[in-house]
Coordinates of C-alpha atoms and ligand atoms in Angstrom, one line a residue:
M37 CA 103.6 -59.7 15.3
R38 CA 101.0 -57.9 17.5
S39 CA 102.3 -59.4 20.8
L40 CA 105.9 -58.4 19.7
F41 CA 104.5 -54.8 19.3
I42 CA 102.9 -54.8 22.7
Y43 CA 106.1 -56.2 24.2
T44 CA 108.2 -53.5 22.5
I45 CA 106.0 -50.8 24.0
C46 CA 105.9 -52.4 27.4
I47 CA 109.6 -52.6 28.0
F48 CA 109.6 -48.8 28.1
C49 CA 106.7 -48.7 30.7
S50 CA 107.5 -48.2 34.4
V51 CA 104.4 -50.3 35.2
S52 CA 103.7 -53.1 32.7
P53 CA 100.2 -52.7 31.1
L54 CA 100.3 -56.4 30.5
K55 CA 100.8 -57.0 34.2
S56 CA 98.0 -54.6 35.1
I57 CA 95.6 -56.2 32.6
A58 CA 96.5 -59.6 33.9
Q59 CA 95.7 -58.4 37.4
N60 CA 92.3 -57.1 36.3
V61 CA 91.5 -60.4 34.6
K62 CA 92.2 -62.3 37.9
R63 CA 90.3 -59.9 40.1
P64 CA 86.7 -61.0 40.1
N65 CA 83.6 -58.9 39.6
I66 CA 81.6 -58.7 42.9
L67 CA 77.8 -58.7 42.6
V68 CA 75.8 -58.2 45.8
I69 CA 72.1 -58.9 45.7
F70 CA 70.8 -57.2 48.9
S71 CA 67.1 -57.7 49.7
D72 CA 64.9 -56.3 52.4
D73 CA 63.2 -58.2 55.3
H74 CA 63.8 -61.6 53.6
T75 CA 64.3 -64.3 56.2
N76 CA 65.8 -67.7 56.5
Q77 CA 62.5 -69.3 57.4
S78 CA 61.2 -68.6 53.9
I79 CA 64.3 -69.9 52.0
S80 CA 64.5 -73.6 51.0
A81 CA 68.3 -73.6 51.2
Y82 CA 67.8 -73.1 54.9
G83 CA 65.3 -75.9 55.0
S84 CA 62.1 -73.9 54.7
K85 CA 59.1 -75.9 53.7
L86 CA 57.0 -72.8 53.2
M87 CA 58.2 -72.2 49.6
Q88 CA 60.9 -73.2 47.1
T89 CA 63.6 -70.6 46.3
P90 CA 65.5 -72.5 43.6
N91 CA 67.7 -69.5 42.6
I92 CA 68.9 -68.6 46.1
D93 CA 69.5 -72.3 46.6
R94 CA 71.5 -72.3 43.3
I95 CA 74.0 -69.8 44.7
A96 CA 74.3 -71.9 47.9
N97 CA 74.7 -75.1 45.9
Q98 CA 77.4 -73.6 43.7
G99 CA 79.1 -71.9 46.6
A100 CA 78.6 -71.5 50.4
L101 CA 75.7 -71.3 52.7
F102 CA 76.3 -69.3 55.9
T103 CA 74.1 -70.5 58.8
R104 CA 75.0 -67.9 61.4
T105 CA 75.1 -64.5 59.8
F106 CA 73.9 -61.7 62.1
V107 CA 73.2 -58.0 61.8
T108 CA 74.4 -55.3 64.2
N109 CA 71.1 -53.4 64.3
S110 CA 68.1 -55.1 62.8
L111 CA 66.6 -52.3 60.6
C112 CA 66.6 -51.3 56.9
A113 CA 68.7 -48.1 56.7
P114 CA 71.2 -49.0 59.5
S115 CA 72.1 -52.3 57.7
R116 CA 72.7 -50.5 54.4
A117 CA 75.1 -48.1 56.2
V118 CA 76.9 -51.1 57.8
L119 CA 77.2 -52.8 54.3
L120 CA 78.8 -49.6 53.0
T121 CA 81.2 -48.9 55.9
G122 CA 81.9 -52.2 57.7
K123 CA 81.2 -50.3 61.0
Y124 CA 78.6 -50.3 63.7
S125 CA 75.8 -47.7 63.7
H126 CA 77.3 -45.7 66.6
V127 CA 80.5 -45.3 64.5
N128 CA 79.0 -44.7 61.0
G129 CA 76.4 -42.4 62.5
L130 CA 73.2 -44.0 61.0
M131 CA 71.3 -45.3 64.0
D132 CA 67.7 -45.8 62.9
N133 CA 65.1 -45.4 60.2
G134 CA 63.8 -42.2 61.7
P135 CA 65.6 -38.9 62.5
R136 CA 69.1 -40.5 62.6
R137 CA 68.9 -41.8 59.0
N138 CA 70.9 -39.1 57.2
F139 CA 74.0 -41.0 56.1
D140 CA 77.3 -39.1 56.1
G141 CA 78.5 -40.0 52.6
S142 CA 81.9 -38.3 53.2
Q143 CA 83.2 -41.2 55.3
V144 CA 85.3 -44.1 54.1
Q145 CA 83.1 -46.6 52.2
V146 CA 83.8 -49.8 50.4
Q147 CA 82.9 -48.6 46.9
K148 CA 85.4 -45.7 47.3
L149 CA 88.2 -48.1 48.2
L150 CA 87.3 -50.5 45.3
S151 CA 87.1 -47.6 42.9
K152 CA 90.6 -46.5 43.9
A153 CA 91.7 -50.0 43.0
N154 CA 90.2 -49.6 39.5
Y155 CA 86.8 -51.3 40.1
Q156 CA 83.8 -49.9 38.4
T157 CA 81.1 -49.4 41.0
A158 CA 77.3 -49.1 41.0
W159 CA 74.3 -49.3 43.3
I160 CA 70.9 -49.9 41.7
G161 CA 67.5 -50.2 43.6
K162 CA 66.5 -49.6 47.2
W163 CA 69.0 -47.3 49.0
H164 CA 66.9 -45.8 51.8
L165 CA 69.6 -43.5 53.2
V166 CA 68.5 -39.9 53.1
S167 CA 71.6 -38.5 51.5
L168 CA 72.4 -39.6 47.9
P169 CA 75.1 -42.2 47.1
V170 CA 78.6 -40.9 47.1
G171 CA 81.6 -42.6 45.5
F172 CA 79.8 -44.8 43.0
D173 CA 80.5 -44.5 39.2
Y174 CA 76.8 -45.1 38.7
W175 CA 73.6 -45.2 40.8
K176 CA 69.9 -45.3 40.2
I177 CA 67.9 -45.6 43.4
L178 CA 64.3 -45.8 44.8
P179 CA 63.4 -42.7 46.8
D180 CA 63.0 -43.8 50.5
Q181 CA 61.1 -47.2 50.6
G182 CA 60.0 -47.0 46.9
N183 CA 56.9 -48.5 45.4
Y184 CA 56.2 -52.0 44.1
F185 CA 54.3 -50.8 41.0
Q186 CA 55.3 -48.0 38.6
P187 CA 58.1 -47.0 41.0
D188 CA 60.0 -43.7 40.8
F189 CA 63.8 -43.9 40.6
I190 CA 66.2 -41.0 41.4
E191 CA 68.8 -40.7 38.6
M192 CA 72.3 -39.4 39.0
S193 CA 71.1 -36.1 37.5
K194 CA 68.9 -35.9 40.6
D195 CA 65.7 -36.1 38.4
T196 CA 63.0 -38.5 39.7
V197 CA 61.6 -40.6 36.9
K198 CA 58.6 -42.9 37.1
H199 CA 59.0 -46.3 35.4
K200 CA 56.4 -48.6 34.1
G201 CA 56.5 -52.1 35.6
Y202 CA 57.0 -54.1 38.8
V203 CA 59.9 -53.0 41.0
T204 CA 61.8 -56.3 41.3
N205 CA 61.7 -56.8 37.5
L206 CA 62.8 -53.2 36.9
I207 CA 65.7 -53.4 39.4
S208 CA 67.0 -56.5 37.4
D209 CA 66.5 -54.7 34.1
F210 CA 68.5 -51.7 35.2
S211 CA 71.2 -53.9 36.8
L212 CA 71.7 -56.1 33.7
D213 CA 71.6 -53.1 31.5
W214 CA 74.4 -51.5 33.5
I215 CA 76.5 -54.7 33.4
N216 CA 76.0 -54.9 29.7
K217 CA 77.1 -51.3 29.1
R218 CA 79.9 -51.1 31.7
D219 CA 83.5 -50.5 30.9
T220 CA 84.7 -54.0 30.3
S221 CA 88.3 -53.1 30.9
K222 CA 87.7 -53.0 34.6
P223 CA 86.2 -55.5 37.1
F224 CA 82.9 -54.3 38.6
F225 CA 81.3 -54.0 42.0
L226 CA 77.5 -53.8 41.8
V227 CA 74.9 -53.8 44.6
V228 CA 71.4 -54.8 43.4
G229 CA 69.3 -53.2 46.1
E230 CA 66.0 -55.1 46.3
K231 CA 62.7 -53.6 47.7
A232 CA 61.2 -57.1 48.1
T233 CA 60.1 -58.5 50.6
H234 CA 59.4 -55.3 52.6
R235 CA 55.9 -54.6 54.0
N236 CA 53.2 -54.3 52.5
W237 CA 54.1 -57.3 50.4
M238 CA 52.5 -56.5 47.0
P239 CA 53.2 -59.5 44.7
A240 CA 53.7 -59.2 41.0
V241 CA 50.3 -59.8 39.2
E242 CA 51.6 -63.1 37.9
D243 CA 52.2 -64.3 41.4
L244 CA 48.9 -63.3 43.0
G245 CA 47.5 -66.4 44.7
A246 CA 50.6 -68.5 44.0
Y247 CA 50.4 -70.1 47.5
D248 CA 46.6 -70.1 48.0
E249 CA 46.4 -73.8 47.9
Q250 CA 48.8 -74.1 50.8
Q251 CA 48.0 -74.1 54.5
F252 CA 51.0 -73.0 56.5
P253 CA 51.7 -74.5 59.9
M254 CA 51.8 -71.8 62.6
P255 CA 55.0 -71.6 64.6
E256 CA 54.7 -73.3 67.9
N257 CA 55.2 -70.1 69.8
F258 CA 52.7 -68.0 67.7
F259 CA 50.5 -67.6 70.8
D260 CA 53.4 -66.6 73.0
T261 CA 52.3 -65.0 76.3
Y262 CA 55.8 -63.4 76.8
E263 CA 56.2 -64.6 80.3
G264 CA 59.4 -63.3 81.9
R265 CA 60.1 -61.0 78.9
T266 CA 58.7 -57.6 79.5
A267 CA 60.0 -55.9 76.3
A268 CA 58.5 -58.7 74.2
H269 CA 55.2 -58.2 76.0
E270 CA 55.1 -54.5 75.3
Q271 CA 56.0 -54.4 71.6
D272 CA 53.5 -53.4 68.9
M273 CA 54.3 -55.8 66.0
T274 CA 51.8 -58.6 66.3
V275 CA 50.0 -60.2 63.4
N276 CA 47.0 -60.1 65.6
K277 CA 46.8 -56.4 66.6
T278 CA 49.4 -54.5 64.6
M279 CA 49.0 -56.0 61.1
L280 CA 46.4 -54.0 59.1
I281 CA 43.5 -55.6 57.4
G282 CA 43.5 -52.8 54.8
D283 CA 47.0 -51.6 53.8
D284 CA 48.8 -54.9 54.8
L285 CA 46.3 -57.5 53.8
K286 CA 44.6 -55.4 51.1
I287 CA 41.0 -56.1 52.2
N288 CA 38.3 -53.4 51.5
V289 CA 40.9 -50.9 50.2
N290 CA 40.3 -48.3 47.6
F291 CA 42.7 -49.4 44.8
D292 CA 42.1 -46.0 43.1
K293 CA 43.4 -43.9 46.0
P294 CA 46.8 -42.2 45.4
G295 CA 49.8 -43.9 46.9
M296 CA 51.0 -47.5 46.7
F297 CA 47.7 -48.9 45.4
G298 CA 47.0 -45.9 43.1
R299 CA 50.3 -46.8 41.3
L300 CA 48.8 -50.0 39.8
S301 CA 48.2 -49.7 36.0
A302 CA 44.6 -50.2 34.8
D303 CA 45.2 -53.9 34.0
E304 CA 47.1 -54.5 37.3
K305 CA 44.3 -52.8 39.2
I306 CA 41.7 -55.1 37.7
A307 CA 43.8 -58.1 38.7
Y308 CA 44.3 -56.8 42.2
K309 CA 40.6 -55.8 42.7
N310 CA 39.4 -59.2 41.5
Y311 CA 41.9 -61.2 43.5
Y312 CA 41.4 -59.3 46.8
A313 CA 37.6 -59.2 46.3
K314 CA 37.7 -63.0 46.5
I315 CA 40.0 -62.8 49.6
G316 CA 37.6 -60.2 51.1
M317 CA 34.8 -62.7 51.0
E318 CA 37.0 -65.1 53.1
Y319 CA 37.5 -62.3 55.6
E320 CA 33.8 -61.7 56.0
K321 CA 33.4 -65.3 57.0
V322 CA 36.1 -65.2 59.8
K323 CA 36.0 -61.6 61.0
S324 CA 33.6 -62.1 63.9
D325 CA 35.6 -65.0 65.5
S326 CA 38.7 -63.6 67.0
I327 CA 40.8 -66.9 66.9
A328 CA 39.7 -67.7 63.4
L329 CA 40.6 -64.2 62.4
I330 CA 44.1 -64.4 63.8
K331 CA 44.7 -67.7 62.1
W332 CA 43.4 -66.3 58.8
K333 CA 45.5 -63.1 59.1
Y334 CA 48.6 -65.3 59.6
Q335 CA 47.8 -67.4 56.4
R336 CA 47.2 -64.2 54.4
Y337 CA 50.4 -62.6 55.6
L338 CA 52.4 -65.6 54.5
K339 CA 50.6 -65.9 51.2
D340 CA 51.4 -62.3 50.2
Y341 CA 54.9 -62.3 51.6
L342 CA 55.9 -65.5 49.9
A343 CA 54.3 -64.5 46.6
T344 CA 56.4 -61.3 46.8
A345 CA 59.5 -63.4 47.5
K346 CA 58.7 -65.6 44.4
S347 CA 59.4 -62.7 42.1
L348 CA 62.6 -61.9 44.0
D349 CA 63.9 -65.5 43.6
R350 CA 62.9 -65.5 39.9
N351 CA 64.8 -62.3 39.3
I352 CA 67.8 -63.6 41.1
G353 CA 67.6 -66.5 38.5
R354 CA 67.5 -63.9 35.7
I355 CA 70.7 -62.3 37.0
L356 CA 72.4 -65.7 37.4
D357 CA 71.3 -66.7 33.9
Y358 CA 72.6 -63.5 32.4
L359 CA 76.0 -64.0 34.0
E360 CA 76.2 -67.5 32.7
K361 CA 75.1 -66.6 29.1
S362 CA 77.4 -63.6 29.0
G363 CA 80.5 -65.7 30.1
L364 CA 80.8 -63.5 33.3
A365 CA 79.8 -66.2 35.8
D366 CA 83.2 -67.8 36.0
N367 CA 84.9 -64.6 37.2
T368 CA 82.0 -63.1 39.3
V369 CA 81.4 -63.4 43.0
V370 CA 77.7 -63.4 43.6
M371 CA 76.3 -63.0 47.1
Y372 CA 72.8 -62.9 48.3
A373 CA 71.8 -61.4 51.7
S374 CA 69.0 -59.5 53.2
D375 CA 69.3 -56.4 55.4
Q376 CA 68.1 -58.5 58.3
G377 CA 65.7 -61.4 59.0
F378 CA 62.0 -61.2 59.8
Y379 CA 59.3 -62.9 61.9
M380 CA 57.1 -65.3 60.1
G381 CA 54.6 -65.5 63.0
E382 CA 57.2 -66.6 65.7
H383 CA 56.2 -65.0 69.0
G384 CA 53.0 -63.9 67.1
W385 CA 55.0 -61.3 65.2
F386 CA 55.9 -59.8 61.8
D387 CA 58.7 -57.1 61.5
K388 CA 62.2 -57.3 63.0
R389 CA 64.2 -55.2 65.5
F390 CA 64.6 -57.6 68.5
M391 CA 67.9 -59.4 69.1
Y392 CA 66.0 -62.7 68.9
E393 CA 67.1 -65.2 66.3
E394 CA 64.6 -64.6 63.5
S395 CA 65.5 -60.9 63.1
L396 CA 69.1 -61.0 64.4
K397 CA 70.0 -63.4 61.6
T398 CA 70.1 -62.7 57.9
P399 CA 70.2 -65.2 55.0
F400 CA 73.6 -65.2 53.4
V401 CA 74.8 -67.3 50.5
I402 CA 77.8 -66.7 48.2
K403 CA 79.5 -68.2 45.2
Y404 CA 83.0 -67.6 44.1
P405 CA 83.9 -70.0 41.3
H406 CA 87.3 -71.9 41.7
H407 CA 87.6 -70.5 45.2
I408 CA 84.6 -71.8 47.2
K409 CA 83.9 -75.5 46.9
P410 CA 80.2 -76.0 45.9
G411 CA 78.1 -77.1 48.8
T412 CA 80.3 -75.5 51.5
V413 CA 78.5 -74.7 54.8
V414 CA 79.9 -72.1 57.1
K415 CA 78.7 -72.1 60.7
D416 CA 81.0 -69.5 62.2
L417 CA 79.5 -66.3 63.7
V418 CA 79.6 -63.8 60.8
V419 CA 78.4 -60.3 61.2
N420 CA 77.3 -57.8 58.5
I421 CA 80.3 -55.5 59.4
D422 CA 82.3 -58.3 57.8
F423 CA 80.9 -57.9 54.3
A424 CA 82.8 -54.7 53.3
P425 CA 86.3 -56.1 54.4
T426 CA 85.6 -59.3 52.6
F427 CA 84.8 -57.5 49.4
L428 CA 88.1 -55.7 49.8
D429 CA 90.0 -58.9 50.5
I430 CA 88.5 -60.6 47.4
A431 CA 89.6 -57.6 45.4
G432 CA 93.1 -57.7 46.9
V433 CA 92.6 -54.2 48.5
P434 CA 94.1 -53.7 52.0
V435 CA 91.4 -53.3 54.7
P436 CA 91.8 -50.0 56.6
V437 CA 92.2 -50.4 60.3
E438 CA 89.2 -48.3 61.0
I439 CA 86.8 -50.9 59.5
Q440 CA 85.4 -52.9 62.4
G441 CA 84.6 -56.1 60.5
K442 CA 86.9 -58.9 59.5
S443 CA 87.2 -60.6 56.1
F444 CA 85.6 -64.1 56.2
L445 CA 87.2 -65.1 52.9
P446 CA 89.3 -67.8 54.6
L447 CA 86.3 -69.3 56.3
M448 CA 84.7 -70.1 53.0
T449 CA 87.7 -70.8 50.8
Q450 CA 89.4 -73.0 53.5
P451 CA 86.5 -74.5 55.3
N452 CA 88.5 -77.5 56.8
K453 CA 91.3 -75.3 58.2
V454 CA 91.0 -74.0 61.8
I455 CA 90.9 -70.3 61.5
P456 CA 90.8 -68.0 64.6
W457 CA 87.4 -66.4 64.7
R458 CA 85.1 -64.5 67.0
S459 CA 83.4 -66.4 69.8
G460 CA 80.6 -63.9 70.3
M461 CA 78.9 -61.1 68.3
Y462 CA 77.7 -57.7 69.5
Y463 CA 74.3 -56.2 68.7
H464 CA 72.8 -52.7 69.4
Y465 CA 69.3 -51.5 68.4
Y466 CA 68.1 -48.0 69.0
E467 CA 64.8 -47.0 67.4
Y468 CA 62.1 -46.3 70.0
P469 CA 59.1 -45.8 70.5
Q470 CA 57.8 -45.6 67.0
P471 CA 56.9 -47.5 65.0
H472 CA 56.8 -50.8 66.9
K473 CA 57.6 -50.0 70.5
V474 CA 60.6 -52.2 70.8
P475 CA 62.8 -50.8 73.6
P476 CA 66.5 -50.1 72.7
H477 CA 68.8 -52.9 73.7
F478 CA 72.3 -54.3 73.2
G479 CA 73.8 -57.7 73.9
I480 CA 76.0 -60.6 73.0
R481 CA 75.3 -63.8 71.2
T482 CA 77.8 -66.6 71.5
L483 CA 77.5 -70.1 69.9
R484 CA 75.3 -71.2 72.8
Y485 CA 74.0 -68.2 74.7
K486 CA 72.4 -64.8 74.3
L487 CA 72.5 -62.1 76.9
I488 CA 70.5 -58.9 76.2
R489 CA 70.4 -55.6 78.1
F490 CA 67.2 -53.5 77.5
Y491 CA 67.4 -49.9 78.4
G492 CA 65.4 -46.6 78.0
P493 CA 61.9 -47.5 79.1
R494 CA 63.1 -50.9 80.4
N495 CA 66.2 -51.7 82.5
E496 CA 66.2 -55.4 82.3
W497 CA 68.4 -58.3 81.3
E498 CA 67.5 -61.4 79.4
L499 CA 69.5 -64.6 79.1
F500 CA 68.7 -67.5 76.7
D501 CA 70.3 -70.9 76.3
L502 CA 69.9 -71.4 72.6
K503 CA 70.9 -75.1 72.8
K504 CA 68.0 -75.9 75.2
D505 CA 65.6 -73.1 74.1
P506 CA 66.2 -72.3 70.4
T507 CA 62.9 -70.3 70.2
E508 CA 63.9 -68.1 73.1
M509 CA 60.9 -68.5 75.3
H510 CA 62.6 -68.9 78.7
N511 CA 64.5 -65.9 80.2
L512 CA 67.0 -67.4 82.5
I513 CA 68.4 -64.2 84.0
H514 CA 67.0 -65.0 87.5
D515 CA 68.0 -68.6 87.4
Q516 CA 70.6 -69.2 90.2
A517 CA 72.1 -72.0 88.2
Q518 CA 73.1 -69.5 85.5
T519 CA 75.1 -67.1 87.8
N520 CA 78.5 -68.1 86.5
T521 CA 77.3 -68.1 82.9
I522 CA 75.9 -64.6 83.3
A523 CA 79.1 -63.3 84.9
V524 CA 81.2 -64.8 82.0
L525 CA 78.9 -63.4 79.3
K526 CA 78.8 -59.9 81.0
K527 CA 82.6 -59.9 80.9
Q528 CA 82.6 -60.9 77.2
L529 CA 80.0 -58.3 76.4
V530 CA 82.2 -55.5 78.0
V531 CA 85.2 -56.7 76.0
L532 CA 83.1 -56.3 72.7
I533 CA 81.7 -53.0 73.7
K534 CA 85.2 -51.6 74.3
E535 CA 86.5 -53.2 71.1
Y536 CA 83.8 -51.6 69.1
K537 CA 84.0 -48.3 71.1
D538 CA 80.3 -48.1 72.0
K539 CA 80.6 -45.5 74.8
D540 CA 76.8 -45.2 75.3
A541 CA 76.5 -48.9 76.1
L542 CA 79.5 -48.7 78.4
E543 CA 77.9 -45.8 80.3
I544 CA 74.7 -47.8 80.8
L545 CA 76.6 -50.7 82.2
K546 CA 78.6 -48.5 84.6
N547 CA 75.4 -47.3 86.2
D548 CA 74.1 -50.9 86.8
Ligands
LIG1510 CA1 64.7 -54.3 56.1

């Protein structure tokens, strides 16, 4: 009787409500978990032996693992702007984490396009763009980098409210709460913006010391002398010299001083003081021996970083569990990516920025039940400009021509089909000199080669053969045997620069 009633109403409608409801049922929810400085070398799905990440692996096992996902500009704020716009930094206007970080929210963004297509949209957690979110139905964001303990969140009312707890747990709490209270008549698009695993790597109290029993092998190129690579030689991001014994490794710090440590609750402070007092005794034993100290710093860096990642992975598990228990999992795309990769001691470094593999890459796994076959591996060159158009493609929304990325939906849903795809990706980094003295550079990465042009304080090229030299130790730019390869790559680079309309890069090459 009820269906007959609906039918009777609908025959008078110009657009059938039944049809539009049916479309909504088919269109999946899109849940994006977007972390910070979390890198492939620390994820077991990518073969890491440093720690187990069972919940990130769970997404990969139920869906697809992308092995060659790259960012356009390896920094926090620029990567978030790329996620929102599907455009390079020189087009979306957000170039660095410094003075050029004020995002123009009036431009076309993925959430606005999804919203027009009847998606309910939200961003919860780290945002890191100076201007407030525009075009989301709901947002609740950390101011700037945010804090690990008792963090402030900016509400839509623009009030800043301090919350009790650990940031990764709180971001999950707020995200699940929003999903639970959302308008269930519409599909949703939610970005869970994680603070973890950003410097200064403060683990949840329950994870303090989680990896203390492990000794981590140092990367073979930890003691890199940077021969033939001037920019790498001049950076300021080494575990040895740049990493701070106090703020980073938490030795001999005043846990009562205002700021990130002062935010610990009374109980948390006791746990932190006790734990790092013990670690401080280790430091006393090694501090006078420079080599022993470097090796100890490396171990401590990894122990704090991985313990911070442990909470991140556990919280991803909470989100996945919730989707399963609530019956949403079957119709929800879940993706996990970071804003870029990070150095786990390779070249002696922490941090990111360089176009070298560890920071050019980002982890990226995604599941889309009934569309991606579990255990799919995609090796194509995917770039973070492709995320936004892929979300639109999944939602059945046409991708505006101004978006520079390309939907990779066919790569993961039809992995055995030959699909025309890019043979090289373009990169451009700007922030200099502070905070880590990495000169600006742009370049191209193909399946086999990487050609980089540094500029500003350095006018130099670098060429790497990733097949023969995967850790990028040998700059082949002056190798006569590479003349043809260099000429071909330079041509390909110019094609990409023109395609992406990077006038500044083109100008630099004109003067070469
Ligand atoms: Ca970052």
